[in-house]
XYZ file of N, CA, C and O in Angstrom:
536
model
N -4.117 -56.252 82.386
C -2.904 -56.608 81.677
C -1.752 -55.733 82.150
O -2.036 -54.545 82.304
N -0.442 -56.125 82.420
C 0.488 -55.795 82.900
C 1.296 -55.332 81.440
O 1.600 -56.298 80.741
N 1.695 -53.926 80.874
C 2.394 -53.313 80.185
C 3.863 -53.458 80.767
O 4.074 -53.296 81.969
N 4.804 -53.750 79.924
C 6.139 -53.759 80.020
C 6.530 -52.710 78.952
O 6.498 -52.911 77.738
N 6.987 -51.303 79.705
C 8.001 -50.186 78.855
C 9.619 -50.625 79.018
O 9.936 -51.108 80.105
N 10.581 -50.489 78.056
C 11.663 -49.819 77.774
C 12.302 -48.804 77.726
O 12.564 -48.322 76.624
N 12.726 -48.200 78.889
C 12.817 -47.018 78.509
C 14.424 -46.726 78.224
O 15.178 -47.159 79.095
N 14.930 -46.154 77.289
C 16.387 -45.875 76.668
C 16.367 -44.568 76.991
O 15.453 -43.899 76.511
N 17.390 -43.887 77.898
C 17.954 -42.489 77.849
C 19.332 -42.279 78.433
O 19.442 -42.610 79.613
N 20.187 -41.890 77.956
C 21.330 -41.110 79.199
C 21.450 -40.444 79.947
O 22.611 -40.139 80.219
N 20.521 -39.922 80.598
C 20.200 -38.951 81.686
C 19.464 -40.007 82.416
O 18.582 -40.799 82.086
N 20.124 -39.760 83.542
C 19.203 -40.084 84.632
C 18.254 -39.329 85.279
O 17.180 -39.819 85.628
N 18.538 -38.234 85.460
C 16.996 -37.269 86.102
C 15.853 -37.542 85.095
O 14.721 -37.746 85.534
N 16.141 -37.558 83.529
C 14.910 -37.998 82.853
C 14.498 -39.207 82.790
O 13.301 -39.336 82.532
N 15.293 -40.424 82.991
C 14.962 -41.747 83.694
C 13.562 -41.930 84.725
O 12.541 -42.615 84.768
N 14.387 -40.600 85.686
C 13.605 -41.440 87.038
C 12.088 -40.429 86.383
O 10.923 -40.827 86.423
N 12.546 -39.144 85.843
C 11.103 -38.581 85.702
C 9.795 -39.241 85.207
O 8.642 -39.334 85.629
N 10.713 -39.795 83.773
C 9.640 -40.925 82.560
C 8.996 -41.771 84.119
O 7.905 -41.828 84.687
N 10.513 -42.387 84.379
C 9.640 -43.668 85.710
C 8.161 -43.139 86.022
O 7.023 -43.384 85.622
N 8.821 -42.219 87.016
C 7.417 -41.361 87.492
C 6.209 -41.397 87.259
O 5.194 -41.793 87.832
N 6.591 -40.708 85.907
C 5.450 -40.061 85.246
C 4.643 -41.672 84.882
O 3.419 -41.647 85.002
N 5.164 -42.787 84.530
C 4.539 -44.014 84.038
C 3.345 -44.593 84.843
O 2.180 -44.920 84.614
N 4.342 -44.557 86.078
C 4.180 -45.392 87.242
C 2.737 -44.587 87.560
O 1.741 -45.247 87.856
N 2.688 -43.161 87.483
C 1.717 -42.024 88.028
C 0.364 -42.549 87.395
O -0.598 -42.819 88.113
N 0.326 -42.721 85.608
C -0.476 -42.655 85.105
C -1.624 -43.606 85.346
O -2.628 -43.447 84.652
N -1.604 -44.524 86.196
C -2.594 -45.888 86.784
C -3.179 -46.966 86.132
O -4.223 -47.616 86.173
N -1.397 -46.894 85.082
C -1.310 -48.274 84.313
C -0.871 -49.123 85.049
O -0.044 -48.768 85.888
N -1.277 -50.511 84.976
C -0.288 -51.654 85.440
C 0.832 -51.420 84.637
O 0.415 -51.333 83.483
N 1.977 -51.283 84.666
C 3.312 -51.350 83.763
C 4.199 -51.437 84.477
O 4.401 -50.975 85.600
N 4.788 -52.071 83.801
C 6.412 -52.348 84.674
C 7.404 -51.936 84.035
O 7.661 -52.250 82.872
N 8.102 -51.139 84.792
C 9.280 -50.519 83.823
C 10.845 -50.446 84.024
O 11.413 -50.045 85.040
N 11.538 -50.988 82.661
C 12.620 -51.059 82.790
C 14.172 -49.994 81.879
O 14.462 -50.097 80.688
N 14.586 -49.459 82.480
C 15.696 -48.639 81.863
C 17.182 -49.050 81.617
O 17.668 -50.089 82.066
N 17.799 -48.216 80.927
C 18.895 -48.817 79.889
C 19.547 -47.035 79.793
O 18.796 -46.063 79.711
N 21.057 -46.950 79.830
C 21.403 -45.843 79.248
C 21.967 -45.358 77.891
O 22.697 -44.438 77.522
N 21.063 -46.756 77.103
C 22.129 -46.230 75.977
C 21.534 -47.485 74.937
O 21.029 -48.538 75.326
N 21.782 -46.983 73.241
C 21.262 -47.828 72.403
C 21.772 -49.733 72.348
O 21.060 -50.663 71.972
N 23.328 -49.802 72.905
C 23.975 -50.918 72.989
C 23.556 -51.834 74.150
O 23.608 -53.064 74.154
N 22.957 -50.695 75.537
C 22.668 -51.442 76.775
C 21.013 -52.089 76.012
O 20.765 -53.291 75.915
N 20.341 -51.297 75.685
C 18.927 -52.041 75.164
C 18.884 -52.884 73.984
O 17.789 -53.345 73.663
N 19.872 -53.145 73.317
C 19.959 -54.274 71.891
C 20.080 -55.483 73.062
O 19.376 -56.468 72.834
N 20.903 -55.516 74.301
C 21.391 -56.742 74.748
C 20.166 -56.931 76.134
O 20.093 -57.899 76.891
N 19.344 -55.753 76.147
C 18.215 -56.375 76.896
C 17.407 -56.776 75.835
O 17.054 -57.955 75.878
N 17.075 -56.200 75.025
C 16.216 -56.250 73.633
C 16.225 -57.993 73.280
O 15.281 -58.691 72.909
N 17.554 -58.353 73.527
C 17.449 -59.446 73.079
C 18.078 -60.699 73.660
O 18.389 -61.695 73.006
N 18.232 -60.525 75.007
C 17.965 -61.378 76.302
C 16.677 -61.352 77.038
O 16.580 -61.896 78.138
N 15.388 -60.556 76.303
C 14.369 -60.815 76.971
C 13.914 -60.536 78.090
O 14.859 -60.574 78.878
N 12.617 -60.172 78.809
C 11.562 -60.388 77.930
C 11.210 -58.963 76.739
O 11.875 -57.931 76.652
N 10.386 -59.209 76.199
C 10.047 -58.761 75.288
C 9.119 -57.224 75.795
O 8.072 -57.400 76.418
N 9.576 -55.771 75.484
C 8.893 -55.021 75.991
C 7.606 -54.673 74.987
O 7.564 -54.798 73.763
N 6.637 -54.226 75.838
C 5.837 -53.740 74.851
C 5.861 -52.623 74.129
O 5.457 -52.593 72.966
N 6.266 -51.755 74.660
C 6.713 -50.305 74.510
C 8.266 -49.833 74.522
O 8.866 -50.485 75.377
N 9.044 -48.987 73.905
C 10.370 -48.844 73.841
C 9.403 -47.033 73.642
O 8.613 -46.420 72.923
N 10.543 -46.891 75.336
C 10.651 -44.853 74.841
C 12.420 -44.519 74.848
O 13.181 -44.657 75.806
N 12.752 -44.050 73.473
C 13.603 -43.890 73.117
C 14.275 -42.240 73.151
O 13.664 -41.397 72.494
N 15.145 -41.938 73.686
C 16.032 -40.498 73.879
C 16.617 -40.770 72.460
O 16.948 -41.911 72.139
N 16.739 -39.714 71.619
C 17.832 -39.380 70.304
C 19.084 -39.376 70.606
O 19.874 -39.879 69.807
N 19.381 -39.012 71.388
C 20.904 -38.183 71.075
C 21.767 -38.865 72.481
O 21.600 -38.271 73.546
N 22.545 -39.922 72.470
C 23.038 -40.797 73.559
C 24.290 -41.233 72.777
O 24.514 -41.334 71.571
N 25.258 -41.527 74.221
C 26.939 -41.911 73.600
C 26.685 -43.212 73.267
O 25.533 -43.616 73.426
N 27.524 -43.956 72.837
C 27.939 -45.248 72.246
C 27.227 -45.736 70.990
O 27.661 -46.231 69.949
N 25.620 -45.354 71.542
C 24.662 -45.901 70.107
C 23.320 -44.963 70.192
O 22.442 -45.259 71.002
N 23.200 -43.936 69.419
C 22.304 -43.203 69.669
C 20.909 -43.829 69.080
O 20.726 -44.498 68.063
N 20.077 -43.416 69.986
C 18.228 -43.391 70.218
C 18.183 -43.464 67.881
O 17.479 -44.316 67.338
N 18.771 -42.760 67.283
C 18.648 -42.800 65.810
C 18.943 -44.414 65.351
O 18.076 -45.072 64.776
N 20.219 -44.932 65.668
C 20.901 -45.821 65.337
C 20.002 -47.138 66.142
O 20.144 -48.230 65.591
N 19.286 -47.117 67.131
C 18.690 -48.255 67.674
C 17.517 -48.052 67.152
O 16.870 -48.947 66.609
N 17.136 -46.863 67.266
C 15.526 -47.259 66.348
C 15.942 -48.083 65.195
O 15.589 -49.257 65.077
N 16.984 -47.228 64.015
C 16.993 -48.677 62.814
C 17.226 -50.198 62.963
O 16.683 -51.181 62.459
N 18.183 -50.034 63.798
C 18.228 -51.788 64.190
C 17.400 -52.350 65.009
O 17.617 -53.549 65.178
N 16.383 -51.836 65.673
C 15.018 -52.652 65.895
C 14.503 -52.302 64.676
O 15.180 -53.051 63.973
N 13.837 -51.742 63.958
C 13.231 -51.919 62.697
C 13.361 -52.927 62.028
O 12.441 -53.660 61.665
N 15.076 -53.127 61.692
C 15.810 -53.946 60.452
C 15.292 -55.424 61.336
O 15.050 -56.532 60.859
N 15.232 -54.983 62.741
C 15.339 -56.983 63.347
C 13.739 -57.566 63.089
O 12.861 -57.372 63.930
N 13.592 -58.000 62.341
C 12.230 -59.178 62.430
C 12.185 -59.557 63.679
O 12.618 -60.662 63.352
N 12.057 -59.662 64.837
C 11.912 -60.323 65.681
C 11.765 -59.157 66.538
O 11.162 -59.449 67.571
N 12.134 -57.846 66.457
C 11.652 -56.949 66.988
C 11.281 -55.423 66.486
O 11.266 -54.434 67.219
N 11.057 -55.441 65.424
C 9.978 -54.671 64.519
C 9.151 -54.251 64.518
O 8.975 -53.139 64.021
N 8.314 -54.891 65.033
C 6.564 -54.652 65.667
C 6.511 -53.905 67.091
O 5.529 -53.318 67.544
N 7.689 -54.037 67.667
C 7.443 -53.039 69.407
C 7.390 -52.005 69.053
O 8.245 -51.418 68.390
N 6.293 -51.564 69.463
C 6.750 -49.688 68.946
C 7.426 -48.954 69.675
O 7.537 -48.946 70.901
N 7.945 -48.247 68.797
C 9.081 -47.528 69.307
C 8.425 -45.874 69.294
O 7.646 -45.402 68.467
N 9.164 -45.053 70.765
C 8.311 -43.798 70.570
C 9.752 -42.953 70.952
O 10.548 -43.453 71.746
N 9.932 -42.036 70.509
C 11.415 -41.479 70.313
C 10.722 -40.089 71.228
O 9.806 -39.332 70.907
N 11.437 -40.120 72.270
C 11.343 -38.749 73.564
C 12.755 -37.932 73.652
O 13.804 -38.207 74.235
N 12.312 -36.658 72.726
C 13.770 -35.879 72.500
C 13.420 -34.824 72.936
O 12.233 -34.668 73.222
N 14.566 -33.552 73.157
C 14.736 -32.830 73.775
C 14.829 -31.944 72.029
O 14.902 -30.735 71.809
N 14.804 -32.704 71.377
C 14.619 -31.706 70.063
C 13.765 -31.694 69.284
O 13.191 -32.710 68.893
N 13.533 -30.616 68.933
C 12.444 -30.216 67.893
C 12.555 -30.306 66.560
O 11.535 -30.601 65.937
N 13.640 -30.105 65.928
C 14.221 -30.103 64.632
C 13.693 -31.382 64.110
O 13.873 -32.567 64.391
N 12.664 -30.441 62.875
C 12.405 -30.453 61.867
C 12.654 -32.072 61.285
O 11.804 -32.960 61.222
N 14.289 -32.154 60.835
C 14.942 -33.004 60.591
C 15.225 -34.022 61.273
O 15.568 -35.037 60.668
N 15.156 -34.022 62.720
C 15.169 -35.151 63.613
C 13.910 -35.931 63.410
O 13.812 -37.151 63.277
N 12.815 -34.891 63.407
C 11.589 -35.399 63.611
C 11.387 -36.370 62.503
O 10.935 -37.489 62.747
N 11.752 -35.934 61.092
C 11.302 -36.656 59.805
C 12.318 -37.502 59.584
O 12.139 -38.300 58.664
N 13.582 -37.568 60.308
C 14.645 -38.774 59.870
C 13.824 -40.372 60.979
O 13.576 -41.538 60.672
N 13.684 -39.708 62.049
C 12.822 -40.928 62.933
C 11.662 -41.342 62.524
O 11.183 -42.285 63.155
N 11.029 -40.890 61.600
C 9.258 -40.982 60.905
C 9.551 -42.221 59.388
O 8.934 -43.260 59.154
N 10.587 -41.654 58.673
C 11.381 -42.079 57.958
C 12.144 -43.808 58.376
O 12.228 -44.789 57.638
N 12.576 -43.653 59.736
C 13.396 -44.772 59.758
C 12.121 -46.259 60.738
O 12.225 -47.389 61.216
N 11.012 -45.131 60.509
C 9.315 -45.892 61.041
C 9.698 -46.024 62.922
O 9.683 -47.024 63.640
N 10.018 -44.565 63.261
C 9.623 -44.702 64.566
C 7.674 -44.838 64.988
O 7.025 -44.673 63.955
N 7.210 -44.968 65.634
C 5.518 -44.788 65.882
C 5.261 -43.802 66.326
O 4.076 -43.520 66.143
N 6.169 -42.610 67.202
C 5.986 -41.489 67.249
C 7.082 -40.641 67.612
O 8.178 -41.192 67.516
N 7.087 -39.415 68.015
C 7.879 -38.715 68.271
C 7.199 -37.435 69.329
O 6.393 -36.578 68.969
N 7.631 -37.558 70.341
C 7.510 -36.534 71.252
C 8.739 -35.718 71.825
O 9.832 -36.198 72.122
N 8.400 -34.557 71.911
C 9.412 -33.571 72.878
C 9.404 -33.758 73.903
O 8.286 -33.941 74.386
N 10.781 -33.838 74.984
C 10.636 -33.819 76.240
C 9.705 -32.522 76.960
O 9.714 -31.421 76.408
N 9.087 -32.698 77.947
C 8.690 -32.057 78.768
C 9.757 -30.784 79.559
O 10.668 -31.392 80.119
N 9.868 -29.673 79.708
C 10.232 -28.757 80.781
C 9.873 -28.875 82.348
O 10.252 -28.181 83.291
N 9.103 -29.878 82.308
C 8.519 -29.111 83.655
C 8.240 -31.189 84.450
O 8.445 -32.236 83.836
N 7.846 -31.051 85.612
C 7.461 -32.285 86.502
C 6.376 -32.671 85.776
O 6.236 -33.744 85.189
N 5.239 -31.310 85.868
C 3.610 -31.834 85.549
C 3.703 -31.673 84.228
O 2.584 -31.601 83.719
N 4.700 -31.576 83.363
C 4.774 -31.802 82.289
C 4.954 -33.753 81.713
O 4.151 -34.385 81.027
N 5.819 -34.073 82.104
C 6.370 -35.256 82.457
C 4.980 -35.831 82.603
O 4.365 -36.446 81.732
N 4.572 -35.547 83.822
C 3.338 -36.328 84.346
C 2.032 -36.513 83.233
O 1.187 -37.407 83.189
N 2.172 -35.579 82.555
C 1.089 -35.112 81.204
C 1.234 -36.318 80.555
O 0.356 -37.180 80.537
N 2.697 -36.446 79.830
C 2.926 -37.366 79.003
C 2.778 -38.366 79.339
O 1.859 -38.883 78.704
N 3.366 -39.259 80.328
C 3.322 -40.464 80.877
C 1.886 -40.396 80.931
O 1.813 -41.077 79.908
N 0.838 -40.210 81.175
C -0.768 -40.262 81.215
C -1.019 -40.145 79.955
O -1.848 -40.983 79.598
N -0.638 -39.422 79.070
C -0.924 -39.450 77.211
C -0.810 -40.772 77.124
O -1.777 -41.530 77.046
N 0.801 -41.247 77.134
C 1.450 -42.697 76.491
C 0.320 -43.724 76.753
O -0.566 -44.285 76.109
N 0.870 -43.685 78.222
C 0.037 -44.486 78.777
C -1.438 -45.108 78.223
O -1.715 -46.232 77.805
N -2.357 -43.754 78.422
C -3.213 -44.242 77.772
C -3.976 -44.754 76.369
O -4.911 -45.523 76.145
N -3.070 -43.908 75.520
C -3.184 -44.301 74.457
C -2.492 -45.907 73.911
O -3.067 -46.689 73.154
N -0.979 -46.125 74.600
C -0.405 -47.121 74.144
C -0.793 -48.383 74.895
O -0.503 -49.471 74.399
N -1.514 -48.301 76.213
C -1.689 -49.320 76.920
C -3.431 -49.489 77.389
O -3.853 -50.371 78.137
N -4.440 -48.183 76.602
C -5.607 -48.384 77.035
C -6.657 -48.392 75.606
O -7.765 -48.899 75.432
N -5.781 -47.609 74.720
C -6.560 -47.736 73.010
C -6.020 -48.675 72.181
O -6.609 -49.533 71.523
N -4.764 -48.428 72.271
C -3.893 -49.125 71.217
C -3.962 -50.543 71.407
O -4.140 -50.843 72.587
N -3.883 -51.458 70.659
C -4.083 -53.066 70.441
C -2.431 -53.073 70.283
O -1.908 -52.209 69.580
N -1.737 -53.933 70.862
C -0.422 -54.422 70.659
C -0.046 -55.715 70.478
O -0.611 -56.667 71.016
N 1.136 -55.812 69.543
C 1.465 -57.402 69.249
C 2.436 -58.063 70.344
O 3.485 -57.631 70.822
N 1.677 -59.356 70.602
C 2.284 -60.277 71.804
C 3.741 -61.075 71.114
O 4.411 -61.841 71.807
């Protein structure tokens, strides 16, 4: 089965890293990026349908906070899980995204083989344990 990620961030060096790290983990997945919560509502909903959304917090125009709720609020895209990849730790970030029913929350990585860690976590858990809705 061919996994389709979303990936939302404003940085591009962490773009191509996530890429990387996806591509590394020896999932079939295909992956597509967006810099920002407004660029992924209008892929979100011109299709196709991702399976996975990795979401950055803190982005100009419509932040990683503000798109997680409006995929939540949308029936029609509610069920993608959403996994929020921040560069913050706070406490309060963590429990406002848990709160607004992100599916998880991870810290960015420091490092390459850090990166690479995660993308092999996601991966396998979201595309080799986890059961997802079509």
């Amino acid at each position: 089965m061919t996994g389709y990620v979303l990936v939302v961030d404003d940085d591009l060096m962490d773009r191509k890293l996530i890429d990387r790290a996806l591509k590394q983990s020896g999932h079939d997945v295909r992956i597509s990026s967006v810099r920002d919560g407004v660029e992924a509502l209008e892929e979100l909903r011109a299709g196709p349908r991702p399976d996975l959304l990795l979401i950055d917090l803190n982005m100009p125009r419509m932040s990683g906070r503000d798109l997680l709720e409006s995929v939540k609020r949308d029936d029609a895209l509610s069920s993608i899980p959403a996994i929020i990849v921040s560069t913050s730790d706070d406490m309060s970030d963590i429990a406002d995204c848990y709160h607004l029913r992100a599916n998880a929350y991870v810290t960015k990585p420091d490092t390459a083989a850090g990166y690479r860690d995660l993308g092999q976590s996601l991966m396998s858990f979201w595309f080799g344990s986890a059961r997802l809705p079509h």
